[in-house]
Every structure is written in C-alpha cells, then in structure tokens.
Amino acid sequence: MNKAYNIAVIPGDGTGPEVVREAKKVLSAAASKFGFKLNYEEFDFGGERYLRTGEVLPDSAPEQLKKFDSILLGAIGHPDVKPGILEKGILLRLRFELDQYINLRPVKLYPGVATPLKDKGPEHIDYVVVRENTGDVYTGSGGVTMKGTPHEIAVQNMVYSRMQVDRCLRYAFEYTRKRKKKNTLALCGKTNVLTYVFDLWERAFHEMGKAEYPDIVREYYHVDATCMWMVKNPEWFDVIVTTNMFGDIITDLGAITQGGMGIAAGGNINPEGVSMFEPIGGSAPKYTGRNVINPLAAISCGAMMLDHLGEERAAQSVENAIMYVTANKVKDLGAGKMGYSTSEVGDLVADKIAN
Ligand code: IPM
Ligand code: MN
C-alpha cells in the first residue's frame, strides 16, 4: 500500500487560498510521481471567520492539529481586523501551543531570479536561518503601568531559558552537519549590549559545539553586522542561528535578497511533533482573488514539508522544478508582473515534475 500523510490546510486570508491551491496542485504531482498519498483537511481559521463569528481560534484547534502529520498555511492577516489579533491569536498561538520551536528560513536565490544585491548570483546567496521560535519578546512577558499618563511605563521582556537555547542550538548544529555545505554555524546576537541573554546563548553555543560538534566551525556576528554582511558578502554564510526577534528581522532582509516575499518559504518546526509550513509573505489583500500573486513561496513550503515528512526525493524534485521555472519562465516575481497567472505558475511547476 502507498504511504499516506494527513495534512491540515489553513488557507487563511487574502491571497492565502490562491497560493495554497497551487501548492496542493504541485504536491499532488509529486505524490503521484513518487508513490505516496496526501489527504487534506481544510480549516477556515483567519480574518473572515473571526469577523463572522468573533472567535479567533477555537480552543480545540491545537489539539486537533496535533493529530496531523503536517500543517500547510497560506497567510494570516485581514485589512478589517486590528493588527495583532489574528497574528497573536492564530499564528503565534499555534507556534507556541504546538511548541514549534524552530523557524527554519532558507535564503536561496534561484536561477533567473533578480536580486537587489549588485554582482551577486545564486552561487553567492544560499544559506539558512534557524530562528528560535518560542522565546524572546514574543512570549508576552511584561506589561504596562500608568497607561495614558506622562508616567506610562511599558516593558516587554526578552525571555530565554537554557532549555530553549539548548534545543534550538542542537537543531542548528545537527542541521548544519546534515546540510554538508561549509560546516559553519554562525550565532547572530548582540553580546555587546544584551549581556544577560546573549551571554547565555554564547556560553551554550560554545559548550555544545566544543563537546558535541567539533566538526562544525563556530562563528559569531552581532545582529547589526549580520545585516551588513548579508548584503555585502552573503556567500560567507552557511547556517545562521539566532533569537526570535532578530530572526524575524534578518529573514525579511534575507527574503528580499532572494527575490522577495513571492519566493521566501519557511517552516515552523517541532522536531518531535507537528510542524507548520508557511510562506513568509503576508496576505497581500490588494491582490486577493486576482490570480496574479506569485505562488512559488507556497510551493517551496510544500517542498520543505515533503522533506520534513521524509519524502526527500519528492521534495528535491519540487525544488528542481521551481528552479527550472525560475530559470526559464517566470523572471519578474512582482505580483502581476510575472508574465503568468498564479495558476499558470502552478501548472508550469506541476508539469515539470510530471514529465
Ligand atoms: C513572521 C511574521 C510574524 C512574526 C508576525 C506576523 C507575528 O512577521 O512570521 O515573520 O513576527 O513572527
Ligand atoms: Mn516577520
């Protein structure tokens, strides 16, 4: 019997449903070629549902989602909903409650794709950011007093436990070893100012590296300098490990160097549980329903998901098909400027896999 995987699909808001449709099309092509089955179940979490029902996420959702082999998400964010409600109530809540403690964000320039970095090509831009995904200022630790008065004080704490740091570092070291590229792991921090938190990260990094990963070269960069080198010398990087907030910021920079939000994929990973794959770009409400948004980021997410499920050959064939399409077909990745519609891009990739 063919192997089957149960996938929870959250198409979400805006252009989410359109790009998820193309990802599913491509995944089906890969599944039939490599002889496995994907069973989908859709969930309507997102802005529309919230506006209709007043509920952001049913309390049963995390437990329900834990039963799946993986989750594929389109986009969360709605122009009629105040910023923060859906992001915190759906995206961050799922990351936390499913304990997806790694946010894996490859920065890879595909052939044919334009980068704003002068004189840089696919041979220079190919690294991975391992962003810690459960700690930092994202935990909600802090508060506000004397609100609305001239004495108002607002505090938002950068929180890290040794356990959170260690499990993230372990994933990053293992990932670097498995990637077999330059065997170099760079810690991105701010040891010169954030002396408590990054002292913890730095000690943990070198202790673990020395004791368990002597084959991996350890480097350290301050976060501000990391941004500089990501632009000037991206070829220096192999794997970067960093905190939640810094990872959020530097991966938007990384995304634009690889062609923008239409191409950047990511995975919220719980190595021991259920993971959730989502394009980095948002819901792009302006383009909703127009069949012009680039679905390659969502399709790349599909490839990451297959890899995570253990279907490495299928994942590779999806990535190869994406690279074929960027090298030969879709040049300009701006929404509405690809020369192909959203569904045509999906067709191009799916056809390449089938033939
Ligand atoms: C991301 C997003 C989210 C984050 C927002 C929408 C909460 O920017 O996935 O990078 O900050 O993690
Ligand atoms: Mn972000």
Tab-separated table of C-alpha atoms and ligand atoms in Angstrom, residues 95 105 131 138 247-249 251-252 261 280, ligand 2:
chain	number	residue	atom	x	y	z
A	95	ARG	CA	3.600	28.172	17.151
A	105	ARG	CA	14.068	30.017	6.786
A	131	ARG	CA	15.283	31.304	14.057
A	138	TYR	CA	7.334	37.082	21.681
A	247	GLY	CA	15.477	36.135	13.261
A	248	ASP	CA	12.242	37.852	12.312
A	249	ILE	CA	14.095	40.946	11.185
A	251	THR	CA	14.870	36.971	7.438
A	252	ASP	CA	12.913	39.808	5.832
A	261	MET	CA	8.143	37.723	-0.493
A	280	ILE	CA	6.984	34.449	4.770
B	2	MN	MN	8.426	38.518	10.022
